[in-house]
Amino acid sequence: MEDKNITTITEFIILGFYEFPELQIPLFLLFLLLYLVILMGNLTIITMTCLDPRLHTPMYFFLCNLSFLDVSYTSVTLPKLMDISLRNSHHISAIGCFTQMYYFMFSVCVEFLLLTVMAYDRYVAICHPLRYSIIMNMRRCVLMVTGAWIYGVLEPVTHTILLSHLSYCGSHEINHFFCDLSALLKLSCTNISTIDHMTYVLAGLVMLPCFLLTLTSYVYIISAILRIRSSEGRRKAFSTCSSHLTVVTLFYVSLACLYVKPTSMQSLDLNKLIALLYNVLIPLLNPIIYSLKNRELKEAIKKVGKRTQFAKTKKHIFLVRKGLTSHLSKR
């Protein structure tokens, strides 16, 4: 049997959406537009949360962290994809590739934990409203969020180290638009069963508990809502968690389709489309869903808009008066 051509990898080639060579410029413009909308939407939530004292609550504190996370991991994957589409720049260093993969896995892990914490927050708000301020005090909220970020930083380290020590043979072309775990494993000529098993173990330590805790929270939430006698009361109670429930559903469905199957059974072309859903659609929809569903956030945006308009009008009046005074003094 012939020995495989094993080489020390120094760079990879990210193919992106090479199947559509004639659409690269339109794809660049589309991704640029989506990226700008993602930045604008999520940064708006962060800004509003910081500026409006009415939004200094646990729910918006968690939402602010979620928006920051969405901006961060989108900024790791989309700029490179746009560079590929615009300049045909497919090469990425091995260090850059593993760093991109690490950051993506870190982001997925933190988002699991943040969405779980937000589910618990909604559970306390609906099932224990009188004790909400005591249970969800700021100290506890900061500890939960800090724990999510720290765990997210540590969890992908083992994966990244093991993957960087694999032997890669033959083509170094990654059939994806970023350095995804499944795409890199496809290129390895080493036995990847250890990493496959570890992926399921770590998923069991993160994804399964988060899913069960979120599911349990919503079982209690729905039970509490159904016990409310008035339809108006049920509607108001459900509106407080409908945004989060929508985001959680999108998140879990896309991640389950992407990773909950053996590496050997994964289609990279299908993975690209599902990963695009996670990388673009979810960060794009998060601010839209929360903006449309949350009255406080909409009022904060309107309030800041009125302040900005008032400041512009005041500045205009000042400039007009200054110009008029200057004109009269010259006469």
Protein backbone atom coordinates (compact mmCIF):
# COMPACT_ATOMS: atom_id res chain seq x y z
CA MET A 1 0.00 0.00 0.00
CA GLU A 2 1.35 3.42 -0.94
CA ASP A 3 2.27 5.87 1.78
CA LYS A 4 0.17 8.98 1.82
CA ASN A 5 1.88 12.26 1.12
CA ILE A 6 1.99 13.73 4.61
CA THR A 7 3.34 17.27 4.84
CA THR A 8 3.73 19.91 7.49
CA ILE A 9 0.85 22.26 6.83
CA THR A 10 1.63 25.99 6.70
CA GLU A 11 -1.51 27.28 5.02
CA PHE A 12 -4.96 26.25 3.83
CA ILE A 13 -7.08 27.31 0.88
CA ILE A 14 -10.63 28.32 1.72
CA LEU A 15 -12.79 27.70 -1.35
CA GLY A 16 -15.78 29.74 -0.25
CA PHE A 17 -18.65 29.63 -2.75
CA TYR A 18 -16.41 28.68 -5.66
CA GLU A 19 -19.35 26.94 -7.38
CA PHE A 20 -20.60 30.36 -8.54
CA PRO A 21 -17.62 32.15 -10.12
CA GLU A 22 -19.84 34.56 -12.05
CA LEU A 23 -21.60 35.65 -8.83
CA GLN A 24 -18.55 36.57 -6.73
CA ILE A 25 -19.04 40.36 -6.95
CA PRO A 26 -22.81 40.17 -6.26
CA LEU A 27 -22.04 37.82 -3.35
CA PHE A 28 -19.47 40.29 -2.01
CA LEU A 29 -22.04 43.11 -2.15
CA LEU A 30 -24.66 40.92 -0.50
CA PHE A 31 -22.34 39.83 2.33
CA LEU A 32 -21.15 43.42 2.80
CA LEU A 33 -24.73 44.64 3.12
CA LEU A 34 -25.63 41.85 5.55
CA TYR A 35 -22.49 42.50 7.61
CA LEU A 36 -23.27 46.22 7.88
CA VAL A 37 -26.86 45.49 8.91
CA ILE A 38 -25.62 42.99 11.53
CA LEU A 39 -23.19 45.58 12.91
CA MET A 40 -25.79 48.34 12.93
CA GLY A 41 -28.51 46.21 14.53
CA ASN A 42 -26.41 44.67 17.28
CA LEU A 43 -24.46 47.84 18.05
CA THR A 44 -27.79 49.68 18.32
CA ILE A 45 -28.92 47.24 21.03
CA ILE A 46 -25.61 47.64 22.89
CA THR A 47 -25.78 51.45 22.63
CA MET A 48 -29.43 51.66 23.70
CA THR A 49 -28.78 49.38 26.67
CA CYS A 50 -25.90 51.57 27.83
CA LEU A 51 -27.67 54.91 27.29
CA ASP A 52 -31.18 54.24 28.63
CA PRO A 53 -31.41 53.61 32.41
CA ARG A 54 -34.72 51.78 31.88
CA LEU A 55 -32.82 49.06 30.07
CA HIS A 56 -30.39 48.45 32.93
CA THR A 57 -32.10 45.16 33.75
CA PRO A 58 -30.85 41.55 33.71
CA MET A 59 -32.67 40.72 30.46
CA TYR A 60 -31.01 43.57 28.55
CA PHE A 61 -27.67 42.91 30.24
CA PHE A 62 -27.77 39.38 28.82
CA LEU A 63 -29.02 40.66 25.46
CA CYS A 64 -26.15 43.16 25.33
CA ASN A 65 -23.66 40.31 25.82
CA LEU A 66 -25.41 38.27 23.13
CA SER A 67 -25.23 41.19 20.68
CA PHE A 68 -21.53 41.69 21.42
CA LEU A 69 -20.93 37.98 20.80
CA ASP A 70 -22.85 38.11 17.49
CA VAL A 71 -20.77 41.06 16.29
CA SER A 72 -17.53 39.35 17.37
CA TYR A 73 -17.85 35.98 15.68
CA THR A 74 -19.44 37.47 12.56
CA SER A 75 -16.40 39.72 12.29
CA VAL A 76 -14.16 36.63 12.35
CA THR A 77 -15.84 34.82 9.43
CA LEU A 78 -17.56 37.34 7.12
CA PRO A 79 -14.62 39.68 6.35
CA LYS A 80 -12.54 36.74 5.07
CA LEU A 81 -15.49 35.53 2.99
CA MET A 82 -15.85 39.01 1.49
CA ASP A 83 -12.12 39.08 0.78
CA ILE A 84 -12.43 35.75 -1.06
CA SER A 85 -15.36 37.02 -3.13
CA LEU A 86 -13.82 40.39 -3.99
CA ARG A 87 -10.10 39.68 -4.43
CA ASN A 88 -10.12 35.92 -4.93
CA SER A 89 -7.86 35.70 -1.85
CA HIS A 90 -8.38 32.08 -0.79
CA HIS A 91 -5.17 31.48 1.18
CA ILE A 92 -5.11 31.55 4.98
CA SER A 93 -2.20 30.61 7.25
CA ALA A 94 -2.47 27.50 9.41
CA ILE A 95 -2.32 29.62 12.57
CA GLY A 96 -5.01 31.95 11.22
CA CYS A 97 -7.16 28.97 10.26
CA PHE A 98 -6.96 27.27 13.66
CA THR A 99 -7.55 30.61 15.37
CA GLN A 100 -10.69 31.15 13.27
CA MET A 101 -11.93 27.66 14.09
CA TYR A 102 -11.22 28.17 17.80
CA TYR A 103 -13.10 31.45 17.88
CA PHE A 104 -16.09 29.96 16.10
CA MET A 105 -16.29 27.05 18.57
CA PHE A 106 -15.81 29.46 21.47
CA SER A 107 -18.69 31.61 20.17
CA VAL A 108 -21.02 28.61 19.80
CA CYS A 109 -20.24 27.51 23.36
CA VAL A 110 -20.80 30.97 24.86
CA GLU A 111 -24.05 31.40 22.93
CA PHE A 112 -25.35 28.08 24.30
CA LEU A 113 -24.65 29.28 27.83
CA LEU A 114 -26.00 32.81 27.33
CA LEU A 115 -29.26 31.58 25.83
CA THR A 116 -29.63 29.15 28.75
CA VAL A 117 -29.06 31.93 31.28
CA MET A 118 -31.60 34.08 29.43
CA ALA A 119 -34.13 31.20 29.58
CA TYR A 120 -33.60 30.99 33.34
CA ASP A 121 -34.07 34.76 33.59
CA ARG A 122 -37.43 34.49 31.78
CA TYR A 123 -38.42 31.58 34.04
CA VAL A 124 -37.79 33.65 37.18
CA ALA A 125 -39.57 36.70 35.70
CA ILE A 126 -42.75 34.74 34.90
CA CYS A 127 -42.84 32.04 37.60
CA HIS A 128 -41.40 34.07 40.52
CA PRO A 129 -42.10 37.75 39.67
CA LEU A 130 -42.18 38.93 43.30
CA ARG A 131 -38.72 37.48 43.97
CA TYR A 132 -37.23 38.44 40.61
CA SER A 133 -35.14 41.39 41.82
CA ILE A 134 -33.74 39.27 44.67
CA ILE A 135 -32.91 36.18 42.61
CA MET A 136 -31.64 38.00 39.51
CA ASN A 137 -29.54 40.62 41.27
CA MET A 138 -26.73 42.25 39.33
CA ARG A 139 -23.98 40.37 41.17
CA ARG A 140 -25.50 37.01 40.23
CA CYS A 141 -26.04 38.13 36.63
CA VAL A 142 -22.41 39.23 36.28
CA LEU A 143 -21.20 35.92 37.76
CA MET A 144 -23.33 33.87 35.34
CA VAL A 145 -22.18 35.84 32.30
CA THR A 146 -18.54 35.79 33.42
CA GLY A 147 -18.77 32.02 33.90
CA ALA A 148 -20.20 31.64 30.38
CA TRP A 149 -17.34 33.61 28.82
CA ILE A 150 -14.64 31.81 30.82
CA TYR A 151 -16.04 28.36 30.02
CA GLY A 152 -16.37 29.35 26.37
CA VAL A 153 -12.70 30.36 26.27
CA LEU A 154 -11.50 27.09 27.80
CA GLU A 155 -13.79 24.55 26.11
CA PRO A 156 -12.37 24.64 22.52
CA VAL A 157 -8.72 24.58 23.60
CA THR A 158 -8.39 20.77 23.54
CA HIS A 159 -10.07 20.52 20.13
CA THR A 160 -7.79 23.18 18.67
CA ILE A 161 -4.60 21.61 20.03
CA LEU A 162 -5.51 18.11 18.79
CA LEU A 163 -6.57 19.41 15.38
CA SER A 164 -3.35 21.40 14.94
CA HIS A 165 -1.33 18.20 15.56
CA LEU A 166 -3.15 16.10 12.97
CA SER A 167 -1.40 15.12 9.74
CA TYR A 168 -2.87 16.58 6.56
CA CYS A 169 -2.26 14.93 3.23
CA GLY A 170 -3.25 15.57 -0.35
CA SER A 171 -5.30 18.71 -0.94
CA HIS A 172 -5.28 21.55 1.57
CA GLU A 173 -8.46 23.03 0.12
CA ILE A 174 -11.21 23.65 2.68
CA ASN A 175 -14.61 23.27 1.07
CA HIS A 176 -16.19 25.91 3.28
CA PHE A 177 -16.24 29.69 3.71
CA PHE A 178 -14.28 29.54 6.99
CA CYS A 179 -12.14 27.04 8.91
CA ASP A 180 -14.88 24.82 10.24
CA LEU A 181 -14.13 21.75 12.38
CA SER A 182 -15.88 19.27 10.07
CA ALA A 183 -14.16 20.66 6.96
CA LEU A 184 -10.71 20.39 8.56
CA LEU A 185 -11.35 16.82 9.73
CA LYS A 186 -12.20 15.86 6.15
CA LEU A 187 -8.67 16.86 5.09
CA SER A 188 -6.86 14.82 7.72
CA CYS A 189 -5.33 11.45 6.85
CA THR A 190 -4.98 10.63 10.57
CA ASN A 191 -7.48 8.58 12.54
CA ILE A 192 -9.99 11.17 13.75
CA SER A 193 -12.13 8.86 15.89
CA THR A 194 -10.64 10.36 19.08
CA ILE A 195 -11.69 13.88 18.10
CA ASP A 196 -15.09 12.61 16.96
CA HIS A 197 -15.69 10.94 20.33
CA MET A 198 -14.42 13.99 22.20
CA THR A 199 -16.80 16.18 20.20
CA TYR A 200 -19.74 14.12 21.41
CA VAL A 201 -18.45 14.16 24.99
CA LEU A 202 -18.03 17.93 25.00
CA ALA A 203 -21.41 18.34 23.31
CA GLY A 204 -22.83 16.24 26.12
CA LEU A 205 -21.18 18.53 28.66
CA VAL A 206 -22.40 21.76 27.04
CA MET A 207 -25.17 21.31 24.49
CA LEU A 208 -27.25 18.65 26.25
CA PRO A 209 -27.36 20.32 29.72
CA CYS A 210 -28.09 23.71 28.12
CA PHE A 211 -30.87 22.22 26.02
CA LEU A 212 -32.41 20.39 28.99
CA LEU A 213 -32.22 23.47 31.25
CA THR A 214 -33.76 25.66 28.53
CA LEU A 215 -36.48 23.08 27.86
CA THR A 216 -37.24 22.74 31.58
CA SER A 217 -37.45 26.52 31.95
CA TYR A 218 -39.97 26.75 29.13
CA VAL A 219 -42.05 23.84 30.48
CA TYR A 220 -42.45 25.80 33.72
CA ILE A 221 -43.00 29.07 31.82
CA ILE A 222 -45.75 27.63 29.60
CA SER A 223 -47.39 25.96 32.59
CA ALA A 224 -47.41 29.26 34.48
CA ILE A 225 -48.82 31.14 31.46
CA LEU A 226 -51.62 28.60 30.98
CA ARG A 227 -52.66 29.09 34.62
CA ILE A 228 -53.26 32.80 34.01
CA ARG A 229 -57.01 33.31 33.69
CA SER A 230 -57.23 36.41 31.49
CA SER A 231 -56.24 36.21 27.82
CA GLU A 232 -54.62 39.64 28.08
CA GLY A 233 -52.47 38.43 30.97
CA ARG A 234 -51.42 35.34 29.04
CA ARG A 235 -50.56 37.48 26.03
CA LYS A 236 -48.41 39.87 28.08
CA ALA A 237 -46.64 37.00 29.86
CA PHE A 238 -45.89 35.20 26.60
CA SER A 239 -44.64 38.40 24.94
CA THR A 240 -41.87 38.64 27.57
CA CYS A 241 -40.31 35.38 26.40
CA SER A 242 -41.43 35.04 22.74
CA SER A 243 -38.32 36.83 21.42
CA HIS A 244 -35.97 34.56 23.30
CA LEU A 245 -37.94 31.46 22.33
CA THR A 246 -37.70 32.38 18.64
CA VAL A 247 -33.94 32.96 18.83
CA VAL A 248 -33.39 29.71 20.79
CA THR A 249 -35.35 27.71 18.22
CA LEU A 250 -33.32 29.11 15.30
CA PHE A 251 -30.06 28.53 17.15
CA TYR A 252 -30.70 24.93 18.19
CA VAL A 253 -32.15 23.88 14.83
CA SER A 254 -29.19 25.26 12.85
CA LEU A 255 -26.56 23.81 15.23
CA ALA A 256 -28.27 20.42 15.41
CA CYS A 257 -28.34 20.17 11.61
CA LEU A 258 -24.69 21.21 11.46
CA TYR A 259 -23.03 19.05 14.11
CA VAL A 260 -25.31 16.31 15.46
CA LYS A 261 -24.20 13.59 13.07
CA PRO A 262 -20.92 11.67 12.48
CA THR A 263 -18.21 13.46 10.53
CA SER A 264 -18.23 10.74 7.85
CA MET A 265 -21.93 11.42 7.13
CA GLN A 266 -21.62 15.19 6.80
CA SER A 267 -22.04 16.88 3.42
CA LEU A 268 -19.73 19.87 3.23
CA ASP A 269 -21.89 21.68 0.67
CA LEU A 270 -24.92 21.32 2.94
CA ASN A 271 -22.81 22.31 5.95
CA LYS A 272 -21.83 25.53 4.19
CA LEU A 273 -25.46 26.54 3.77
CA ILE A 274 -26.36 25.67 7.36
CA ALA A 275 -23.24 27.44 8.68
CA LEU A 276 -24.24 30.49 6.66
CA LEU A 277 -27.59 30.36 8.43
CA TYR A 278 -25.81 30.39 11.80
CA ASN A 279 -23.13 32.95 10.85
CA VAL A 280 -25.37 35.44 9.06
CA LEU A 281 -29.07 34.87 9.54
CA ILE A 282 -29.12 34.46 13.33
CA PRO A 283 -26.97 37.56 14.11
CA LEU A 284 -29.10 39.42 11.55
CA LEU A 285 -32.42 38.32 13.04
CA ASN A 286 -31.50 38.64 16.73
CA PRO A 287 -31.70 42.46 16.89
CA ILE A 288 -34.73 42.51 14.58
CA ILE A 289 -36.63 39.97 16.70
CA TYR A 290 -35.78 41.68 19.99
CA SER A 291 -36.47 45.17 18.59
CA LEU A 292 -39.89 44.18 17.24
CA LYS A 293 -40.94 42.22 20.33
CA ASN A 294 -39.69 44.48 23.13
CA ARG A 295 -41.60 47.66 23.82
CA GLU A 296 -38.88 49.08 26.10
CA LEU A 297 -36.23 48.78 23.39
CA LYS A 298 -38.44 50.40 20.75
CA GLU A 299 -39.21 53.27 23.13
CA ALA A 300 -35.50 53.69 23.91
CA ILE A 301 -34.68 53.89 20.17
CA LYS A 302 -37.45 56.48 19.65
CA LYS A 303 -36.26 58.46 22.66
CA VAL A 304 -32.67 58.60 21.45
CA GLY A 305 -33.91 59.51 17.96
CA LYS A 306 -35.91 62.43 19.38
CA ARG A 307 -32.91 63.57 21.41
CA THR A 308 -30.70 63.46 18.33
CA GLN A 309 -33.26 65.39 16.28
CA PHE A 310 -33.68 67.96 19.08
CA ALA A 311 -29.90 68.39 19.33
CA LYS A 312 -29.65 68.93 15.56
CA THR A 313 -32.48 71.48 15.63
CA LYS A 314 -30.92 73.29 18.57
CA LYS A 315 -27.54 73.39 16.82
CA HIS A 316 -29.18 74.68 13.64
CA ILE A 317 -30.98 77.46 15.55
CA PHE A 318 -27.71 78.37 17.29
CA LEU A 319 -25.86 78.59 13.95
CA VAL A 320 -28.64 80.67 12.42
CA ARG A 321 -28.61 83.09 15.36
CA LYS A 322 -24.83 83.27 15.29
CA GLY A 323 -24.86 84.00 11.58
CA LEU A 324 -27.57 86.65 12.00
CA THR A 325 -25.68 88.32 14.85
CA SER A 326 -22.50 88.35 12.80
CA HIS A 327 -24.36 89.84 9.83
CA LEU A 328 -25.90 92.63 11.97
CA SER A 329 -22.56 93.49 13.58
CA LYS A 330 -20.97 93.92 10.16
CA ARG A 331 -23.74 96.31 9.14
